[in-house]
Tab-separated table of C-alpha atoms and ligand atoms in Angstrom:
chain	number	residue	atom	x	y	z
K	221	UNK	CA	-9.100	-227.718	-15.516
K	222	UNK	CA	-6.588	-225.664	-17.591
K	223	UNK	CA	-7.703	-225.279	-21.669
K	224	UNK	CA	-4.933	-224.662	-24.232
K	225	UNK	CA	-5.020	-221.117	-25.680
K	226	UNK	CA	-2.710	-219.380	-28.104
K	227	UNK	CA	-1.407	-215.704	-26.581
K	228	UNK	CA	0.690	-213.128	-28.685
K	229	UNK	CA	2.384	-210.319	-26.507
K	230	UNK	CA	1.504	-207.421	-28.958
K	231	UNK	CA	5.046	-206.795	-28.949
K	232	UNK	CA	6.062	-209.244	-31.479
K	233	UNK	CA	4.784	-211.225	-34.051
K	234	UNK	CA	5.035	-214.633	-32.609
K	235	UNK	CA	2.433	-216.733	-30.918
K	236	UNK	CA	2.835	-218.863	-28.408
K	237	UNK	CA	0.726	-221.461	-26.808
K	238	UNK	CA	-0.447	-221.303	-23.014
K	239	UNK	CA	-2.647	-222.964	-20.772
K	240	UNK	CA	-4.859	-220.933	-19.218
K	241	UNK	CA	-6.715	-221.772	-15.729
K	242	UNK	CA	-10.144	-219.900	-15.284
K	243	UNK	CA	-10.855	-219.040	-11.618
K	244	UNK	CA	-13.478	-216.331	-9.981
K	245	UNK	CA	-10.571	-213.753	-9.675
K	246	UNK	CA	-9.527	-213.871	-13.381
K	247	UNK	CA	-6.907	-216.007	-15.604
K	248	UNK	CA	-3.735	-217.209	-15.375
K	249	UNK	CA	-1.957	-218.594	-17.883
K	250	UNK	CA	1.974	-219.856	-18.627
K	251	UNK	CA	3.412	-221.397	-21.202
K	252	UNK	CA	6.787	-222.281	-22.621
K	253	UNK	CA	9.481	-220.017	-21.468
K	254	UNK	CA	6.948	-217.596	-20.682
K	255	UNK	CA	6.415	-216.907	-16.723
K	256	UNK	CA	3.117	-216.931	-15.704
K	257	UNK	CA	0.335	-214.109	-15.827
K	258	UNK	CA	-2.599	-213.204	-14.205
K	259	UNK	CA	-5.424	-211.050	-15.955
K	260	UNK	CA	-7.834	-209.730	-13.650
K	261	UNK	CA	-11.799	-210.124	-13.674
K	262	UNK	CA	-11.985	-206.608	-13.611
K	263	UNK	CA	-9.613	-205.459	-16.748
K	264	UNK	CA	-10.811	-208.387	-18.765
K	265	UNK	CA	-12.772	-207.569	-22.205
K	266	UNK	CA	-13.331	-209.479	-25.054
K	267	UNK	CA	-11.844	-208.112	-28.200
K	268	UNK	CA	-15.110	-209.404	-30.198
K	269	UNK	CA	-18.348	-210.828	-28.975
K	270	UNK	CA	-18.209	-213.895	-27.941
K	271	UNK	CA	-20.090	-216.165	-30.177
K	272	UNK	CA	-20.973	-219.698	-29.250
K	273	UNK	CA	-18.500	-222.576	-31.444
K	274	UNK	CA	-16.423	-219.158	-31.926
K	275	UNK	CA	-12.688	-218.872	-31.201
K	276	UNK	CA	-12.820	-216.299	-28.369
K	277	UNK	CA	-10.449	-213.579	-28.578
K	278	UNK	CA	-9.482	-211.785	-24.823
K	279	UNK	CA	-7.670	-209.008	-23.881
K	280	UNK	CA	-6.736	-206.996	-20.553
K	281	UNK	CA	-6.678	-203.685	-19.913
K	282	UNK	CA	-3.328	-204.268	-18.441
K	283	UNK	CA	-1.509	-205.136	-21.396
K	284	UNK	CA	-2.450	-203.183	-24.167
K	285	UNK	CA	-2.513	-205.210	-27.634
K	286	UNK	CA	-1.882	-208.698	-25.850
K	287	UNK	CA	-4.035	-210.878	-26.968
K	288	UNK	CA	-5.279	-214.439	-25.804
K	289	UNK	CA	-7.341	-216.647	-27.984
K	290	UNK	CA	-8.897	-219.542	-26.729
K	291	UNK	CA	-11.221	-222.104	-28.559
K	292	UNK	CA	-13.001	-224.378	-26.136
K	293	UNK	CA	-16.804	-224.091	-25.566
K	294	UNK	CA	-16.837	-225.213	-22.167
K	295	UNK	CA	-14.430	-222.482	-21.380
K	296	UNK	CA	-16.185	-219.710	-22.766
K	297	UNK	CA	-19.336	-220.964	-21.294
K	298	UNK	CA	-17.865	-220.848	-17.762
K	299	UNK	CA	-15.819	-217.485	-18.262
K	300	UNK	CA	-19.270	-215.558	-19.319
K	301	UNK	CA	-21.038	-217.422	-16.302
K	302	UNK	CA	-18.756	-215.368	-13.942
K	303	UNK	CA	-17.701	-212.410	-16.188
K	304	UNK	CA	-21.180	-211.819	-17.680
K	305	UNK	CA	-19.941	-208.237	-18.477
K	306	UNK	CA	-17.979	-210.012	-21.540
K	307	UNK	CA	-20.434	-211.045	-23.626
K	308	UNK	CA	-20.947	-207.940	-26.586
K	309	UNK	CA	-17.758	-207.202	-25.845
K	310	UNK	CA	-18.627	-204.792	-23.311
K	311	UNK	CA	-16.017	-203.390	-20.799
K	312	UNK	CA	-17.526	-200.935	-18.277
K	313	UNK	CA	-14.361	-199.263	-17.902
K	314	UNK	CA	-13.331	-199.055	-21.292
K	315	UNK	CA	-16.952	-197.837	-22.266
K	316	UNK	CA	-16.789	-194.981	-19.470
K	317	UNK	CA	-13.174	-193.898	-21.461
K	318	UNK	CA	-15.097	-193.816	-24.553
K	319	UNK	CA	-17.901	-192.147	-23.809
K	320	UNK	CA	-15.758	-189.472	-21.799
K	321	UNK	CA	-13.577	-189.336	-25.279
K	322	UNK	CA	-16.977	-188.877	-27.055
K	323	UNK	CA	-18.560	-186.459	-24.437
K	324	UNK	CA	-15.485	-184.308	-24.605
K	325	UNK	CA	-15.338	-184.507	-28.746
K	326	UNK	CA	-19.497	-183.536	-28.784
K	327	UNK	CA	-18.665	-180.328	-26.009
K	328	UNK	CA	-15.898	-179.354	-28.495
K	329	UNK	CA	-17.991	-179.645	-31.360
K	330	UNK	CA	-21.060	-177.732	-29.534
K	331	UNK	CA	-18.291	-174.825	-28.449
K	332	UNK	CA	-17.192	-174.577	-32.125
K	333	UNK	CA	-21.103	-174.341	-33.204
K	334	UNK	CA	-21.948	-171.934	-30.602
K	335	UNK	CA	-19.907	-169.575	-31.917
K	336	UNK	CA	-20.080	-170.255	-35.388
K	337	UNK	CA	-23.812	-170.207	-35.368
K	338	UNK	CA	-23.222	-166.846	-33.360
K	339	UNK	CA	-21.538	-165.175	-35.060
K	340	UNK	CA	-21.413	-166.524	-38.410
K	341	UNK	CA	-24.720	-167.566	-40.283
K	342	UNK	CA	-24.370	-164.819	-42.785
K	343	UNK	CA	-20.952	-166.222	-43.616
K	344	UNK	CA	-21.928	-169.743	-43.514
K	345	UNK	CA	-25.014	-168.768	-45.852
K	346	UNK	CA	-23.086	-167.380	-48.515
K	347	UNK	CA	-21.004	-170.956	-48.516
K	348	UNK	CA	-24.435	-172.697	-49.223
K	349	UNK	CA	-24.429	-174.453	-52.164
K	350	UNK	CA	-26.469	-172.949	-54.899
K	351	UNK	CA	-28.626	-176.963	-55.135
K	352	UNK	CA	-29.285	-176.957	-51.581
K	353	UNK	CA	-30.714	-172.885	-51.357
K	354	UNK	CA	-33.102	-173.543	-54.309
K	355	UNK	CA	-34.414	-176.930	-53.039
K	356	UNK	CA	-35.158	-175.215	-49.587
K	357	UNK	CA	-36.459	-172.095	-51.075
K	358	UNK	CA	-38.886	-174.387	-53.524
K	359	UNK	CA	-40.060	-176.471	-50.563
K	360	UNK	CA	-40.855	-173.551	-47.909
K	361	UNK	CA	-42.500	-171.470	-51.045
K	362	UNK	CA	-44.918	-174.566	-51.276
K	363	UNK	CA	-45.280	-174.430	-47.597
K	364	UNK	CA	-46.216	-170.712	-47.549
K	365	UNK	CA	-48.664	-170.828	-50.509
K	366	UNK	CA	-50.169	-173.773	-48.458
K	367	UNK	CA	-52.108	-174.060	-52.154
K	368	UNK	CA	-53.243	-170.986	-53.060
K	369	UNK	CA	-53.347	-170.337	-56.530
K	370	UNK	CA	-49.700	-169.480	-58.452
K	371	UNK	CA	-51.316	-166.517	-60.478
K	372	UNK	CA	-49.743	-165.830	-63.993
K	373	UNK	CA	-50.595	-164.325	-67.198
K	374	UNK	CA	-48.549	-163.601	-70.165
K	375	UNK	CA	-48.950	-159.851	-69.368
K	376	UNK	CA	-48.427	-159.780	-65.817
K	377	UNK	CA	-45.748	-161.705	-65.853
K	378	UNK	CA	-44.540	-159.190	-68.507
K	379	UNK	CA	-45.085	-156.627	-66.455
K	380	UNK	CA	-43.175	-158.120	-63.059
K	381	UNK	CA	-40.142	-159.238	-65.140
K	382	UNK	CA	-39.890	-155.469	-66.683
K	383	UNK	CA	-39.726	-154.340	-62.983
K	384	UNK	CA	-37.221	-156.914	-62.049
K	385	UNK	CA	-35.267	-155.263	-64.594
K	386	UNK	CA	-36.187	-151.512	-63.872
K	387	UNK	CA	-34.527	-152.607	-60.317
K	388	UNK	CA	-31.307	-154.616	-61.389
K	389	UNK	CA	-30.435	-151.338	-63.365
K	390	UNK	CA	-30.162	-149.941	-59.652
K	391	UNK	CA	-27.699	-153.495	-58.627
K	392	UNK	CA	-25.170	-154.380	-61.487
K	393	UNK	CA	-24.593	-157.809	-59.004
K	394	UNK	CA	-28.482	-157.886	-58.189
K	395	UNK	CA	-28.634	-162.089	-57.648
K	396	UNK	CA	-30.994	-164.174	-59.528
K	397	UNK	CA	-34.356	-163.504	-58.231
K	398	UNK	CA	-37.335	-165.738	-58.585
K	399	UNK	CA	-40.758	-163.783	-58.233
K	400	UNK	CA	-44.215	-165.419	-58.287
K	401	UNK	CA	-47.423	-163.983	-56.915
K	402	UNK	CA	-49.997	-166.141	-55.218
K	403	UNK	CA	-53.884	-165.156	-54.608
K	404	UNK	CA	-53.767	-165.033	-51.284
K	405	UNK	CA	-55.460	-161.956	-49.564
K	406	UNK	CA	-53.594	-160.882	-47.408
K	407	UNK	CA	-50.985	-158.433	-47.482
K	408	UNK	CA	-47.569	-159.643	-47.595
K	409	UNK	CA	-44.273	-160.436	-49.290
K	410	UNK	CA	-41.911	-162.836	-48.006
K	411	UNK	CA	-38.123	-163.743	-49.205
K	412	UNK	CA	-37.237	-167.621	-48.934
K	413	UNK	CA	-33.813	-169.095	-49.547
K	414	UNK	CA	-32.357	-169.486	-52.775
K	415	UNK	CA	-33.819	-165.546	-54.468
K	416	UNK	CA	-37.378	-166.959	-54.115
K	417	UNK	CA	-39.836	-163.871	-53.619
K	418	UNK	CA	-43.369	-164.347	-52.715
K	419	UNK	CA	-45.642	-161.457	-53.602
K	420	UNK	CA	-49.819	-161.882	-52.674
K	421	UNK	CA	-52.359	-160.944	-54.428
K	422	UNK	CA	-53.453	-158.807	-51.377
K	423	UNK	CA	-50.304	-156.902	-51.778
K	424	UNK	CA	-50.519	-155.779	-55.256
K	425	UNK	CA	-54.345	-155.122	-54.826
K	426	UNK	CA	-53.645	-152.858	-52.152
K	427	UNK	CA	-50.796	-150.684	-53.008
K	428	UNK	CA	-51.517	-147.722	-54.910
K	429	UNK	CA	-48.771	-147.334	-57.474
K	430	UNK	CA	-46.400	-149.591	-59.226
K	431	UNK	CA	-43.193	-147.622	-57.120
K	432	UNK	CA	-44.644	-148.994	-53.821
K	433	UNK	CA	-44.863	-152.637	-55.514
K	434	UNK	CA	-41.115	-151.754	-56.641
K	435	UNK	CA	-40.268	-151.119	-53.265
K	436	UNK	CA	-41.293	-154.025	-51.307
K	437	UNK	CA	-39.656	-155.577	-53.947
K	438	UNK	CA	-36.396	-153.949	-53.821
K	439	UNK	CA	-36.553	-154.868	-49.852
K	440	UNK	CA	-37.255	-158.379	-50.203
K	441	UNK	CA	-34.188	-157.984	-52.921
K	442	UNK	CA	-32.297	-156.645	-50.332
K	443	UNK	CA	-32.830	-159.538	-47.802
K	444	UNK	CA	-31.873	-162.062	-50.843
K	445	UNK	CA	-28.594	-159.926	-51.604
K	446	UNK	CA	-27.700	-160.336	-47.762
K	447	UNK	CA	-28.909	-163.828	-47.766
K	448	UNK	CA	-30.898	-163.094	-44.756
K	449	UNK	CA	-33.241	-166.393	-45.107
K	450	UNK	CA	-30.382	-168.396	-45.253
K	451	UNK	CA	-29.051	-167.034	-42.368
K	452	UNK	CA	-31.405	-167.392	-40.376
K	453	UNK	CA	-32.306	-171.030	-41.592
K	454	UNK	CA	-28.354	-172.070	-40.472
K	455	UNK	CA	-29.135	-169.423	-37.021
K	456	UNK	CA	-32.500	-172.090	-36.351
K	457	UNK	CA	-31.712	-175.122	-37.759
K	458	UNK	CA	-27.892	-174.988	-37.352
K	459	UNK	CA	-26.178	-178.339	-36.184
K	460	UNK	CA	-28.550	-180.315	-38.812
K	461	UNK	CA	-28.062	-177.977	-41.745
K	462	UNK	CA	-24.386	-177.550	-41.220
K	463	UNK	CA	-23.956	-181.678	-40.993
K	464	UNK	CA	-26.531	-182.249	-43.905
K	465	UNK	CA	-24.030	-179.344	-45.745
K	466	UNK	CA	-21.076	-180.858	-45.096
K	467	UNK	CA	-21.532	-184.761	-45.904
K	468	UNK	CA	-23.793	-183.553	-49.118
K	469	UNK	CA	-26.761	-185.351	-47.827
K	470	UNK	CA	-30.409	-184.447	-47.775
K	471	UNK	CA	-29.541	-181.004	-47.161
K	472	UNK	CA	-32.769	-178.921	-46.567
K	473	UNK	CA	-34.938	-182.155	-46.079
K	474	UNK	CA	-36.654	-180.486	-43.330
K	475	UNK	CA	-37.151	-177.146	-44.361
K	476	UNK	CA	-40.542	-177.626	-45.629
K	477	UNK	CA	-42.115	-177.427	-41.996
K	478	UNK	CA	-43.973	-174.191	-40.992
K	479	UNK	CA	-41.858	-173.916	-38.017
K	480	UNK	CA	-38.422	-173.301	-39.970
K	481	UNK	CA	-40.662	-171.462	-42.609
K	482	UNK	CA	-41.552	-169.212	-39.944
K	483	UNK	CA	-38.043	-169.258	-38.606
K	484	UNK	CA	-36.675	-168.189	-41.571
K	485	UNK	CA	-39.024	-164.996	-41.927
K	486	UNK	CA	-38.597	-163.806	-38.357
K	487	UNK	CA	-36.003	-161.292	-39.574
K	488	UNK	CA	-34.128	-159.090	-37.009
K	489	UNK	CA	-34.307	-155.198	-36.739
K	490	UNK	CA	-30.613	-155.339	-38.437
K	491	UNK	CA	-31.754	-157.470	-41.636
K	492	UNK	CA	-35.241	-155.602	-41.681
K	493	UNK	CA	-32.526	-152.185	-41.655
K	494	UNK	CA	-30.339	-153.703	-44.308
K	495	UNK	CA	-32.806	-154.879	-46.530
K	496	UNK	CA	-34.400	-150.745	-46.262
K	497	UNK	CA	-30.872	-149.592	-46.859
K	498	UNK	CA	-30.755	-151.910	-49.849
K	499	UNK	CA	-34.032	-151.394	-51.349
K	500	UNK	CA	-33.481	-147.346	-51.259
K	501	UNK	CA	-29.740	-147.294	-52.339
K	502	UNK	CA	-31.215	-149.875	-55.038
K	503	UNK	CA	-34.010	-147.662	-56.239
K	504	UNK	CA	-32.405	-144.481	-56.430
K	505	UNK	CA	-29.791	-145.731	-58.399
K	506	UNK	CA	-32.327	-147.515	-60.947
K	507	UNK	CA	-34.247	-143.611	-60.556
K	508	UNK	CA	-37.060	-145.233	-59.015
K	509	UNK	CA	-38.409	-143.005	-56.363
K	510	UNK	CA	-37.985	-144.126	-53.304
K	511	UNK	CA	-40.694	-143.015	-51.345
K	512	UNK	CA	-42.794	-145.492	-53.141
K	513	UNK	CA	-41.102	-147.676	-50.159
K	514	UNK	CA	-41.877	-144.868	-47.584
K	515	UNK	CA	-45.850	-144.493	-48.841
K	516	UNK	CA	-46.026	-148.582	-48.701
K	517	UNK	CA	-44.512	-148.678	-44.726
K	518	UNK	CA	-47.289	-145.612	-44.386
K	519	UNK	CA	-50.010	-148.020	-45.582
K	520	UNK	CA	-48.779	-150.801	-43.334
K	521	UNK	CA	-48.716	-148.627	-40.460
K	522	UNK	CA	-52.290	-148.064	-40.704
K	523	UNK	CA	-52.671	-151.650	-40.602
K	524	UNK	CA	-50.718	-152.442	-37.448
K	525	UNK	CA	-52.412	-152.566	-34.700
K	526	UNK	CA	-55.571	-154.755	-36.773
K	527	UNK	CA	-56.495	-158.261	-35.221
K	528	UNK	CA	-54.576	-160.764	-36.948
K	529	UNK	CA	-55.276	-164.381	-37.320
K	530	UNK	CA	-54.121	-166.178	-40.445
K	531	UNK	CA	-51.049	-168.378	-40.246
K	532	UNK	CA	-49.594	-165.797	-43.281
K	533	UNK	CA	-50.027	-163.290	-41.090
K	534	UNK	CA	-48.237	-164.622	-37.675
K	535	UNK	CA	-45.423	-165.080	-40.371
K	536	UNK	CA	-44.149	-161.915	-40.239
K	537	UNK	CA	-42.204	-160.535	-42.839
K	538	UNK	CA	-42.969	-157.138	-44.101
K	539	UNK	CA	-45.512	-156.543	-41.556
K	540	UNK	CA	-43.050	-157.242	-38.980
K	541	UNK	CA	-43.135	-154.483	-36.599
K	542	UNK	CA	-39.394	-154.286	-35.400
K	543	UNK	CA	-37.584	-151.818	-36.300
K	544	UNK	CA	-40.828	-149.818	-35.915
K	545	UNK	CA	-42.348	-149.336	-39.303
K	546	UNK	CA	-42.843	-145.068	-38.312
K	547	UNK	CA	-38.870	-145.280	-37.442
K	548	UNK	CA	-38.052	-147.049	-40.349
K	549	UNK	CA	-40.504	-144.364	-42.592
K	550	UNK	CA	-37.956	-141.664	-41.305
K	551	UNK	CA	-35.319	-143.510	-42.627
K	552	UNK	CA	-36.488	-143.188	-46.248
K	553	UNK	CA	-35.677	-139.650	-47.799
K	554	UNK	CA	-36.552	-138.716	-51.536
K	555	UNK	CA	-33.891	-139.160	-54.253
K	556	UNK	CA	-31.879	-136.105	-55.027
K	557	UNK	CA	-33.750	-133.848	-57.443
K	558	UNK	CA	-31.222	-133.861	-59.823
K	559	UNK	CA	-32.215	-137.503	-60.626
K	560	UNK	CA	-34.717	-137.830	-63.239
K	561	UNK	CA	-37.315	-140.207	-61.846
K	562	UNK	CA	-38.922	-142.855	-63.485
K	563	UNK	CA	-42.164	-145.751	-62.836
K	564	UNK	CA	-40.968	-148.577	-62.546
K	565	UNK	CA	-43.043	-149.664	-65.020
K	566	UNK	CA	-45.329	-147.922	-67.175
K	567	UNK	CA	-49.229	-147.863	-66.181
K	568	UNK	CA	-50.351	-150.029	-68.722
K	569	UNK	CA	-47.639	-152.785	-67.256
K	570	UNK	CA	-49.168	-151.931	-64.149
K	571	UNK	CA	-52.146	-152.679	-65.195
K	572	UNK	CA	-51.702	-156.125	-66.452
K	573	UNK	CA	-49.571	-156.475	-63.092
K	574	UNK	CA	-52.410	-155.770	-61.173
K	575	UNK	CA	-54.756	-158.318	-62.911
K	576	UNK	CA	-52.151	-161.411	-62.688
K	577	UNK	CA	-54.314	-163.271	-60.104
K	578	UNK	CA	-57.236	-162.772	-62.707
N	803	ZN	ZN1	-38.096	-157.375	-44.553
């Protein structure tokens, strides 16, 4: 029983009505001056899904941008008992073309990454918006103090910013460095994105001098300059971080998890080299001897090689062993004796330093 239906050609702006017979095979329909057409079971889709009391809206793979638009319940009913494939809308065929379309955009979009992520994350980390590094440098310093205490004082506090600014006079384009000391026990310092430095307790307790304080700091300095955390945050966490970048969004939502924290500090022999370069380069130029950095590596070497167990620990950092800490000691030679050396900061600072954790 043919139904009337309405078909435009896509060619030009004109509809025209049709009758349209519905058979197992497919549709044919004719009309007025127009010669009659078959369209196929197989190339049959619906432009929209069909919805019951709905005009229905067909098209055919065969004739791209023809449409034919029927209105009859009955119809419909008995063209998605034989074409059940039509209801959502769905067209095997057409969904195979646009998941090969999509397949082939995502394995151009992977190829681009894999290089970029490659052979670019220190570039790509120096593009990070200032917002984003902070917020994931304040959420992965709350991860890593896991909530120890934040020790301050008036005077050690003091005393830390006056070596922050004993180094910068070795960096003229030092960036903005954020240093806070926690009382945790262990021995460590750790660089997060966004200049955030994490001294512990254990580390200040445990150096001898203020110049080996200086120059862990003046290597953690270094890995900020190079943007090393951030580097390797967009190396680990790539694809999501890049995205998150790019549309603005909740860039850094995830990079509170100990797993990117501990990402982030896994630093390669190259940074761990850089960051030495840095600190040295940094501290002779501020005439801060740099063997305080050599005496510190010395102490640490001693330690190697000691059971360790605490999450801080397995973290890395400083402690990390690659390069090897006796290699990277040879790397460190005294300032030229023609500079006059000074402490970083004076022993009374150090003091005060020394009892910031109370
Ligand atoms: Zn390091």
């Amino acid at each position: 029983m043919p139904v009337d239906a309405i078909y435009f050609d896509g060619q030009v702006a004109r509809d025209r009505p049709v009758s349209v017979n519905l058979d197992s095979q497919g549709l044919t329909f004719s009309g007025d001056g127009l010669p009659p057409r078959a369209w196929r079971m197989a190339g049959l889709f619906a432009v929209d899904p069909p919805v019951k009391g709905h005009t229905l809206r067909l098209a055919h793979d065969s004739q791209p941008g023809a449409r034919l638009v029927v209105h009859d319940e009955d119809f419909m009913a008995e063209l998605l008992a034989i074409a059940p494939h039509l209801k959502g809308g769905f067209n095997p065929k057409r969904a195979m073309k646009f998941s090969l379309w999509i397949g082939l955009s995502l394995a151009a979009f992977a190829g681009v990454m894999y290089f970029t992520l490659n052979y670019a994350p220190q570039k790509i980390a120096v593009l990070l918006p200032e917002e984003w590094r902070e917020r994931a440098g304040e959420q992965m310093e709350k991860a890593l103090a896991q909530g120890a205490k934040f020790c301050t004082t008036p005077a050690g506090d003091a005393a830390l910013s006056a070596m922050l600014a004993s180094l910068a006079e070795g960096d003229p384009d030092m960036p903005p460095i954020k240093v806070r000391v926690y009382d945790i026990g262990l021995m460590n310092a750790f660089t997060l994105p966004g200049g955030h430095i994490v001294l512990t307790r254990g580390l200040i307790n445990e150096t001898s001098g203020q110049d080996e304080v200086a120059g862990v700091l003046a290597h953690e300095i270094g890995h900020a300059a190079h943007r090393h955390p951030e580097a390797q945050l967009v190396r680990i966490m790539g694809v999501e971080i890049l995205l998150s970048v790019a549309t603005g969004t909740s860039g850094g939502g995830n990079t509170g998890s100990l797993a990117s924290l501990a990402a982030v500090l896994r630093s390669s022999r190259d940074a761990e080299r850089q960051a030495d370069t840095y600190a040295v380069d940094m501290m002779v130029a501020a005439k801060i001897d740099p063997t305080g950095l050599k005496r510190f590596f010395e102490k640490v070497l001693k330690e190697e090689g000691k059971p360790v167990n605490t999450t801080l620990s397995r973290l890395g950092s400083v402690f990390s062993t690659h390069p090897g800490t006796a290699e990277r000691i040879g790397l460190i030679k005294p300032a030229p004796t023609s500079i006059p050396l000074k402490p970083a900061i004076s022993d009374s600072q150090w003091t005060d330093l020394r009892k910031i954790c109370g």
